[in-house]
């Protein structure tokens, strides 16, 4: 034990993880011998999230249960002690899509920018920089970095990754936020989505885009120019799925789709309605999904009378489908 770094011993004790297992996890692979044959298994599995037509599938690298447990402890005992910027509205306590959208309600112009390949662009060096803020020795910092990265990249699917991504972006957020504040421009960032809003006279889209692009490039990131959008007040201004022209609300299209789905469910029954649609989902899962969409709409706009009516109707449908009282 005398040859082992004291901070690594401390981390082992604070996380309640034996030293041998800590080192094993930091190597990113599980190793064991069977009949004199050495076998290696990755601590991660690939999960593909299908996002529908016109959208690129999202590939997650999800850690096994033990690694996930250890990462959660690192998150709760270490990473949550580091503060993120006030402009970060994703993955934070008390944060939400609504909080991200609220500063942009009723603005003359809304500019939306997107970071290309956000998580894949956060490499070992960036994560190591975050871990250095914890004040551990270099060996301990390297070990924690290894445990929270996969193939030297921040894995989208690990519980530590969201907080680490916000900490990586902290100085960027503060610099851009200060620059915007001095010019009367609102700025928020929800993961890789950046939103700027303000009056037409103050919000110069070209200037902001160039400023952000330069700042990101210095950090090893790149703007996705295909997703750069400038929206005037005469158009539908939508921020992370929420319409913000006059007040925060879901789009009329989403409203219409919910109304239509409820109509068919009431007329033909949930199972028959799904059969007509050719939807590959069980009635109970579908009803829960529909209820979730209505709850989201009410979270955005609690005064939506129609949504309150829809909520009651779908609760009744759920009772019939699931046999609840």
CSV table of C-alpha atoms in Angstrom, one decimal:
chain,number,residue,atom,x,y,z
A,1,UNK,CA,0.0,0.0,0.0
A,2,UNK,CA,3.0,2.3,0.6
A,3,UNK,CA,3.7,2.5,-3.2
A,4,UNK,CA,0.1,3.5,-4.0
A,5,UNK,CA,-0.8,7.2,-4.3
A,6,UNK,CA,-2.5,8.5,-1.2
A,7,UNK,CA,-5.2,10.3,-3.1
A,8,UNK,CA,-6.1,7.0,-4.9
A,9,UNK,CA,-6.4,5.3,-1.6
A,10,UNK,CA,-8.6,8.1,-0.4
A,11,UNK,CA,-10.8,7.9,-3.5
A,12,UNK,CA,-11.1,4.1,-3.0
A,13,UNK,CA,-12.3,4.7,0.6
A,14,UNK,CA,-14.7,7.5,-0.3
A,15,UNK,CA,-16.2,5.7,-3.2
A,16,UNK,CA,-16.2,2.4,-1.2
A,17,UNK,CA,-14.6,0.6,-4.2
A,18,UNK,CA,-11.6,-1.8,-3.7
A,19,UNK,CA,-8.4,-0.5,-5.2
A,20,UNK,CA,-8.1,-3.5,-7.6
A,21,UNK,CA,-11.6,-2.8,-9.0
A,22,UNK,CA,-10.8,0.9,-9.3
A,23,UNK,CA,-7.8,0.1,-11.5
A,24,UNK,CA,-9.8,-2.4,-13.4
A,25,UNK,CA,-12.5,0.1,-14.2
A,26,UNK,CA,-9.9,2.7,-15.2
A,27,UNK,CA,-8.6,0.3,-17.8
A,28,UNK,CA,-12.0,0.3,-19.4
A,29,UNK,CA,-12.2,-3.5,-19.7
A,30,UNK,CA,-13.2,-6.4,-17.5
A,31,UNK,CA,-10.6,-9.2,-17.6
A,32,UNK,CA,-10.8,-12.8,-16.4
A,33,UNK,CA,-9.1,-16.2,-17.1
A,34,UNK,CA,-11.0,-19.3,-18.0
A,35,UNK,CA,-9.1,-22.6,-18.7
A,36,UNK,CA,-5.9,-20.6,-19.2
A,37,UNK,CA,-7.5,-18.4,-21.9
A,38,UNK,CA,-7.5,-14.7,-21.4
A,39,UNK,CA,-10.7,-13.0,-22.3
A,40,UNK,CA,-11.6,-9.3,-22.4
A,41,UNK,CA,-15.0,-7.7,-22.2
A,42,UNK,CA,-15.7,-4.0,-22.6
A,43,UNK,CA,-17.4,-2.2,-19.7
A,44,UNK,CA,-19.7,-0.5,-22.3
A,45,UNK,CA,-22.4,-1.6,-24.7
A,46,UNK,CA,-23.6,0.3,-27.7
A,47,UNK,CA,-27.2,1.5,-27.7
A,48,UNK,CA,-28.8,3.0,-30.8
A,49,UNK,CA,-31.6,5.6,-30.3
A,50,UNK,CA,-33.7,5.8,-33.4
A,51,UNK,CA,-34.9,9.4,-33.8
A,52,UNK,CA,-37.2,9.0,-36.8
A,53,UNK,CA,-37.2,10.0,-40.4
A,54,UNK,CA,-35.0,12.9,-41.2
A,55,UNK,CA,-33.0,12.6,-38.0
A,56,UNK,CA,-29.6,10.9,-37.5
A,57,UNK,CA,-29.7,8.1,-35.0
A,58,UNK,CA,-28.0,8.7,-31.7
A,59,UNK,CA,-25.4,6.2,-30.6
A,60,UNK,CA,-24.9,5.8,-26.8
A,61,UNK,CA,-22.1,4.0,-25.0
A,62,UNK,CA,-23.8,2.7,-21.9
A,63,UNK,CA,-21.6,1.4,-19.0
A,64,UNK,CA,-22.4,-1.9,-17.2
A,65,UNK,CA,-24.2,-1.7,-13.9
A,66,UNK,CA,-21.1,-1.8,-11.7
A,67,UNK,CA,-19.3,0.9,-13.6
A,68,UNK,CA,-22.5,3.0,-13.7
A,69,UNK,CA,-22.7,2.7,-9.9
A,70,UNK,CA,-19.1,3.9,-9.4
A,71,UNK,CA,-19.6,6.7,-11.9
A,72,UNK,CA,-22.7,7.8,-10.0
A,73,UNK,CA,-20.7,8.0,-6.8
A,74,UNK,CA,-18.0,10.1,-8.6
A,75,UNK,CA,-20.8,12.4,-9.8
A,76,UNK,CA,-22.5,12.8,-6.4
A,77,UNK,CA,-19.4,13.0,-4.2
A,78,UNK,CA,-17.0,14.9,-6.4
A,79,UNK,CA,-18.4,16.4,-9.7
A,80,UNK,CA,-21.5,18.0,-8.0
A,81,UNK,CA,-19.2,20.0,-5.8
A,82,UNK,CA,-18.1,21.9,-8.9
A,83,UNK,CA,-20.5,24.6,-10.1
A,84,UNK,CA,-21.5,25.0,-13.7
A,85,UNK,CA,-22.4,28.4,-15.3
A,86,UNK,CA,-25.7,30.1,-14.9
A,87,UNK,CA,-26.2,29.9,-18.7
A,88,UNK,CA,-26.2,26.0,-18.7
A,89,UNK,CA,-29.8,24.8,-18.6
A,90,UNK,CA,-29.5,21.1,-19.2
A,91,UNK,CA,-28.5,18.4,-16.7
A,92,UNK,CA,-28.6,20.8,-13.8
A,93,UNK,CA,-30.7,20.6,-10.6
A,94,UNK,CA,-34.0,22.6,-11.2
A,95,UNK,CA,-33.2,23.0,-14.9
A,96,UNK,CA,-35.6,22.2,-17.7
A,97,UNK,CA,-36.5,22.9,-21.3
A,98,UNK,CA,-38.8,25.6,-20.0
A,99,UNK,CA,-36.0,27.3,-18.1
A,100,UNK,CA,-33.9,27.3,-21.3
A,101,UNK,CA,-36.8,28.8,-23.3
A,102,UNK,CA,-38.0,31.5,-20.8
A,103,UNK,CA,-35.3,34.2,-21.4
A,104,UNK,CA,-36.2,34.1,-25.1
A,105,UNK,CA,-40.0,34.8,-24.8
A,106,UNK,CA,-41.3,37.7,-26.8
A,107,UNK,CA,-38.0,38.7,-28.5
A,108,UNK,CA,-37.7,40.3,-31.9
A,109,UNK,CA,-35.0,37.9,-33.0
A,110,UNK,CA,-33.9,34.4,-31.9
A,111,UNK,CA,-30.6,32.9,-33.1
A,112,UNK,CA,-30.0,29.2,-32.7
A,113,UNK,CA,-26.5,27.6,-33.0
A,114,UNK,CA,-25.5,24.0,-32.6
A,115,UNK,CA,-22.2,22.3,-31.7
A,116,UNK,CA,-21.3,19.5,-34.1
A,117,UNK,CA,-20.6,16.1,-32.5
A,118,UNK,CA,-20.6,17.6,-29.0
A,119,UNK,CA,-19.9,14.6,-26.7
A,120,UNK,CA,-17.5,13.0,-29.2
A,121,UNK,CA,-15.5,16.2,-29.2
A,122,UNK,CA,-14.9,16.1,-25.5
A,123,UNK,CA,-11.7,14.1,-25.3
A,124,UNK,CA,-9.5,12.8,-22.5
A,125,UNK,CA,-7.7,16.2,-22.2
A,126,UNK,CA,-10.8,18.2,-21.6
A,127,UNK,CA,-12.1,15.7,-19.0
A,128,UNK,CA,-8.7,15.7,-17.3
A,129,UNK,CA,-8.9,19.5,-17.1
A,130,UNK,CA,-12.2,19.2,-15.3
A,131,UNK,CA,-10.9,16.5,-12.9
A,132,UNK,CA,-7.9,18.7,-12.1
A,133,UNK,CA,-10.4,21.1,-10.4
A,134,UNK,CA,-11.0,18.5,-7.7
A,135,UNK,CA,-7.5,19.0,-6.4
A,136,UNK,CA,-6.3,15.4,-6.4
A,137,UNK,CA,-2.8,14.2,-7.4
A,138,UNK,CA,-1.9,13.6,-11.1
A,139,UNK,CA,-2.2,9.8,-10.7
A,140,UNK,CA,-5.6,10.1,-9.0
A,141,UNK,CA,-6.8,12.7,-11.5
A,142,UNK,CA,-5.8,10.4,-14.4
A,143,UNK,CA,-7.6,7.4,-12.8
A,144,UNK,CA,-10.8,9.4,-12.4
A,145,UNK,CA,-10.5,10.6,-16.0
A,146,UNK,CA,-10.1,7.1,-17.2
A,147,UNK,CA,-13.1,5.8,-15.3
A,148,UNK,CA,-15.3,8.6,-16.8
A,149,UNK,CA,-14.1,8.3,-20.5
A,150,UNK,CA,-14.3,5.5,-23.0
A,151,UNK,CA,-11.6,5.1,-25.7
A,152,UNK,CA,-10.4,8.6,-24.6
A,153,UNK,CA,-13.8,10.2,-25.4
A,154,UNK,CA,-16.7,11.3,-23.1
A,155,UNK,CA,-19.3,8.5,-23.5
A,156,UNK,CA,-22.8,9.7,-24.1
A,157,UNK,CA,-24.7,7.3,-21.8
A,158,UNK,CA,-22.5,7.5,-18.7
A,159,UNK,CA,-24.1,9.3,-15.7
A,160,UNK,CA,-21.0,11.5,-15.2
A,161,UNK,CA,-21.0,12.8,-18.8
A,162,UNK,CA,-23.7,15.5,-18.6
A,163,UNK,CA,-22.1,17.2,-15.6
A,164,UNK,CA,-18.7,16.9,-17.1
A,165,UNK,CA,-19.9,18.4,-20.4
A,166,UNK,CA,-21.3,21.5,-18.5
A,167,UNK,CA,-18.0,21.9,-16.6
A,168,UNK,CA,-16.0,21.7,-19.8
A,169,UNK,CA,-18.2,24.5,-21.2
A,170,UNK,CA,-18.2,26.7,-18.1
A,171,UNK,CA,-15.6,29.2,-19.2
A,172,UNK,CA,-17.1,29.4,-22.7
A,173,UNK,CA,-20.6,30.0,-21.2
A,174,UNK,CA,-19.3,32.7,-18.9
A,175,UNK,CA,-17.4,34.5,-21.6
A,176,UNK,CA,-20.2,34.4,-24.2
A,177,UNK,CA,-22.8,35.2,-21.5
A,178,UNK,CA,-20.9,38.3,-20.3
A,179,UNK,CA,-20.4,39.5,-23.9
A,180,UNK,CA,-24.1,39.1,-24.6
A,181,UNK,CA,-25.1,40.7,-21.3
A,182,UNK,CA,-23.1,43.8,-22.1
A,183,UNK,CA,-25.1,44.2,-25.3
A,184,UNK,CA,-28.6,43.4,-24.0
A,185,UNK,CA,-28.7,39.9,-25.6
A,186,UNK,CA,-30.1,36.8,-23.9
A,187,UNK,CA,-28.0,33.6,-24.0
A,188,UNK,CA,-28.7,30.1,-22.8
A,189,UNK,CA,-27.1,26.7,-23.7
A,190,UNK,CA,-29.0,23.4,-23.5
A,191,UNK,CA,-26.4,20.7,-24.1
A,192,UNK,CA,-25.2,21.4,-27.6
A,193,UNK,CA,-28.0,23.9,-28.5
A,194,UNK,CA,-27.1,27.6,-28.0
A,195,UNK,CA,-29.8,30.2,-28.1
A,196,UNK,CA,-29.4,34.0,-28.4
A,197,UNK,CA,-32.3,36.5,-28.5
A,198,UNK,CA,-32.9,40.2,-28.3
A,199,UNK,CA,-33.9,43.3,-30.2
A,200,UNK,CA,-33.1,43.5,-33.9
A,201,UNK,CA,-30.7,46.4,-33.4
A,202,UNK,CA,-28.6,44.6,-30.8
A,203,UNK,CA,-28.6,41.0,-32.2
A,204,UNK,CA,-26.2,40.8,-35.0
A,205,UNK,CA,-26.3,37.2,-36.1
A,206,UNK,CA,-23.2,37.2,-38.2
A,207,UNK,CA,-21.1,38.8,-35.4
A,208,UNK,CA,-22.4,36.3,-32.8
A,209,UNK,CA,-21.8,33.3,-35.1
A,210,UNK,CA,-18.3,34.4,-35.8
A,211,UNK,CA,-17.5,35.0,-32.1
A,212,UNK,CA,-18.9,31.7,-31.0
A,213,UNK,CA,-17.2,29.8,-33.9
A,214,UNK,CA,-13.8,31.2,-32.9
A,215,UNK,CA,-14.3,30.5,-29.3
A,216,UNK,CA,-15.4,26.9,-29.9
A,217,UNK,CA,-12.6,26.3,-32.4
A,218,UNK,CA,-10.0,27.2,-29.8
A,219,UNK,CA,-11.6,24.5,-27.5
A,220,UNK,CA,-11.6,21.9,-30.2
A,221,UNK,CA,-15.3,22.1,-31.1
A,222,UNK,CA,-17.0,23.0,-34.3
A,223,UNK,CA,-20.2,24.8,-35.2
A,224,UNK,CA,-22.8,22.9,-37.2
A,225,UNK,CA,-23.5,25.6,-39.7
A,226,UNK,CA,-26.4,23.6,-41.2
A,227,UNK,CA,-28.3,24.1,-38.0
A,228,UNK,CA,-27.7,27.8,-37.7
A,229,UNK,CA,-31.1,29.5,-37.6
A,230,UNK,CA,-32.2,33.1,-37.3
A,231,UNK,CA,-35.9,33.6,-36.6
A,232,UNK,CA,-37.8,36.9,-36.6
A,233,UNK,CA,-40.9,37.7,-34.5
A,234,UNK,CA,-43.2,37.2,-37.6
A,235,UNK,CA,-42.1,33.5,-37.8
A,236,UNK,CA,-42.6,30.7,-35.3
A,237,UNK,CA,-39.8,31.1,-32.8
A,238,UNK,CA,-39.1,27.6,-31.3
A,239,UNK,CA,-36.5,27.0,-28.7
A,240,UNK,CA,-35.7,23.4,-27.7
A,241,UNK,CA,-39.2,22.4,-28.8
A,242,UNK,CA,-41.1,25.3,-27.1
A,243,UNK,CA,-42.7,28.1,-29.0
A,244,UNK,CA,-41.7,31.5,-27.4
A,245,UNK,CA,-43.2,34.2,-29.7
A,246,UNK,CA,-45.6,35.5,-27.0
A,247,UNK,CA,-45.6,33.0,-24.3
A,248,UNK,CA,-44.1,29.5,-23.7
A,249,UNK,CA,-46.2,26.8,-25.3
A,250,UNK,CA,-46.1,23.8,-27.5
A,251,UNK,CA,-46.6,24.2,-31.2
A,252,UNK,CA,-50.0,24.2,-32.8
A,253,UNK,CA,-49.0,21.1,-34.7
A,254,UNK,CA,-48.2,19.2,-31.5
A,255,UNK,CA,-51.5,20.5,-30.0
A,256,UNK,CA,-53.4,19.3,-33.1
A,257,UNK,CA,-51.7,15.9,-33.1
A,258,UNK,CA,-52.6,15.3,-29.4
A,259,UNK,CA,-56.2,16.3,-30.1
A,260,UNK,CA,-56.5,14.0,-33.1
A,261,UNK,CA,-55.0,11.0,-31.3
A,262,UNK,CA,-57.4,11.4,-28.4
A,263,UNK,CA,-60.3,11.6,-30.9
A,264,UNK,CA,-59.4,8.3,-32.5
A,265,UNK,CA,-58.8,6.6,-29.2
A,266,UNK,CA,-62.2,7.6,-27.9
A,267,UNK,CA,-64.0,6.7,-31.2
A,268,UNK,CA,-62.3,3.4,-31.9
A,269,UNK,CA,-60.6,2.4,-28.7
A,270,UNK,CA,-56.9,2.5,-28.0
A,271,UNK,CA,-56.0,-0.9,-29.4
A,272,UNK,CA,-58.0,-0.4,-32.6
A,273,UNK,CA,-56.6,3.1,-33.1
A,274,UNK,CA,-53.1,1.7,-32.9
A,275,UNK,CA,-54.0,-1.0,-35.3
A,276,UNK,CA,-55.2,1.5,-37.9
A,277,UNK,CA,-52.0,3.6,-37.4
A,278,UNK,CA,-49.8,0.5,-37.8
A,279,UNK,CA,-48.0,1.5,-34.6
A,280,UNK,CA,-45.7,-1.1,-33.1
A,281,UNK,CA,-46.4,-0.3,-29.4
A,282,UNK,CA,-48.5,-1.8,-26.7
A,283,UNK,CA,-51.7,0.1,-25.6
A,284,UNK,CA,-50.4,0.8,-22.1
A,285,UNK,CA,-47.1,2.2,-23.3
A,286,UNK,CA,-48.8,4.3,-25.8
A,287,UNK,CA,-51.2,5.8,-23.3
A,288,UNK,CA,-48.4,6.5,-20.9
A,289,UNK,CA,-46.5,8.2,-23.7
A,290,UNK,CA,-49.6,10.3,-24.6
A,291,UNK,CA,-50.1,11.2,-21.0
A,292,UNK,CA,-46.4,12.3,-20.8
A,293,UNK,CA,-46.8,14.6,-23.8
A,294,UNK,CA,-49.9,16.2,-22.3
A,295,UNK,CA,-48.1,16.6,-18.9
A,296,UNK,CA,-45.2,18.3,-20.7
A,297,UNK,CA,-47.6,20.7,-22.5
A,298,UNK,CA,-49.1,21.6,-19.1
A,299,UNK,CA,-45.7,22.1,-17.6
A,300,UNK,CA,-44.9,24.6,-20.3
A,301,UNK,CA,-48.4,26.3,-20.2
A,302,UNK,CA,-50.3,25.4,-17.0
A,303,UNK,CA,-53.2,27.7,-18.1
A,304,UNK,CA,-53.9,25.6,-21.2
A,305,UNK,CA,-57.6,24.7,-20.6
A,306,UNK,CA,-57.8,22.2,-23.5
A,307,UNK,CA,-54.8,20.3,-22.2
A,308,UNK,CA,-56.4,19.9,-18.8
A,309,UNK,CA,-59.4,18.4,-20.5
A,310,UNK,CA,-57.2,16.1,-22.5
A,311,UNK,CA,-55.4,15.0,-19.4
A,312,UNK,CA,-58.7,13.9,-17.8
A,313,UNK,CA,-59.8,12.0,-20.9
A,314,UNK,CA,-56.4,10.2,-21.2
A,315,UNK,CA,-56.4,9.3,-17.5
A,316,UNK,CA,-59.8,7.7,-18.0
A,317,UNK,CA,-58.5,5.8,-21.1
A,318,UNK,CA,-55.5,4.7,-19.1
A,319,UNK,CA,-57.8,3.3,-16.4
A,320,UNK,CA,-59.7,1.3,-19.0
A,321,UNK,CA,-56.5,0.0,-20.7
A,322,UNK,CA,-54.5,-0.7,-17.6
A,323,UNK,CA,-57.4,-1.7,-15.4
A,324,UNK,CA,-56.6,1.0,-12.9
A,325,UNK,CA,-59.2,2.5,-10.6
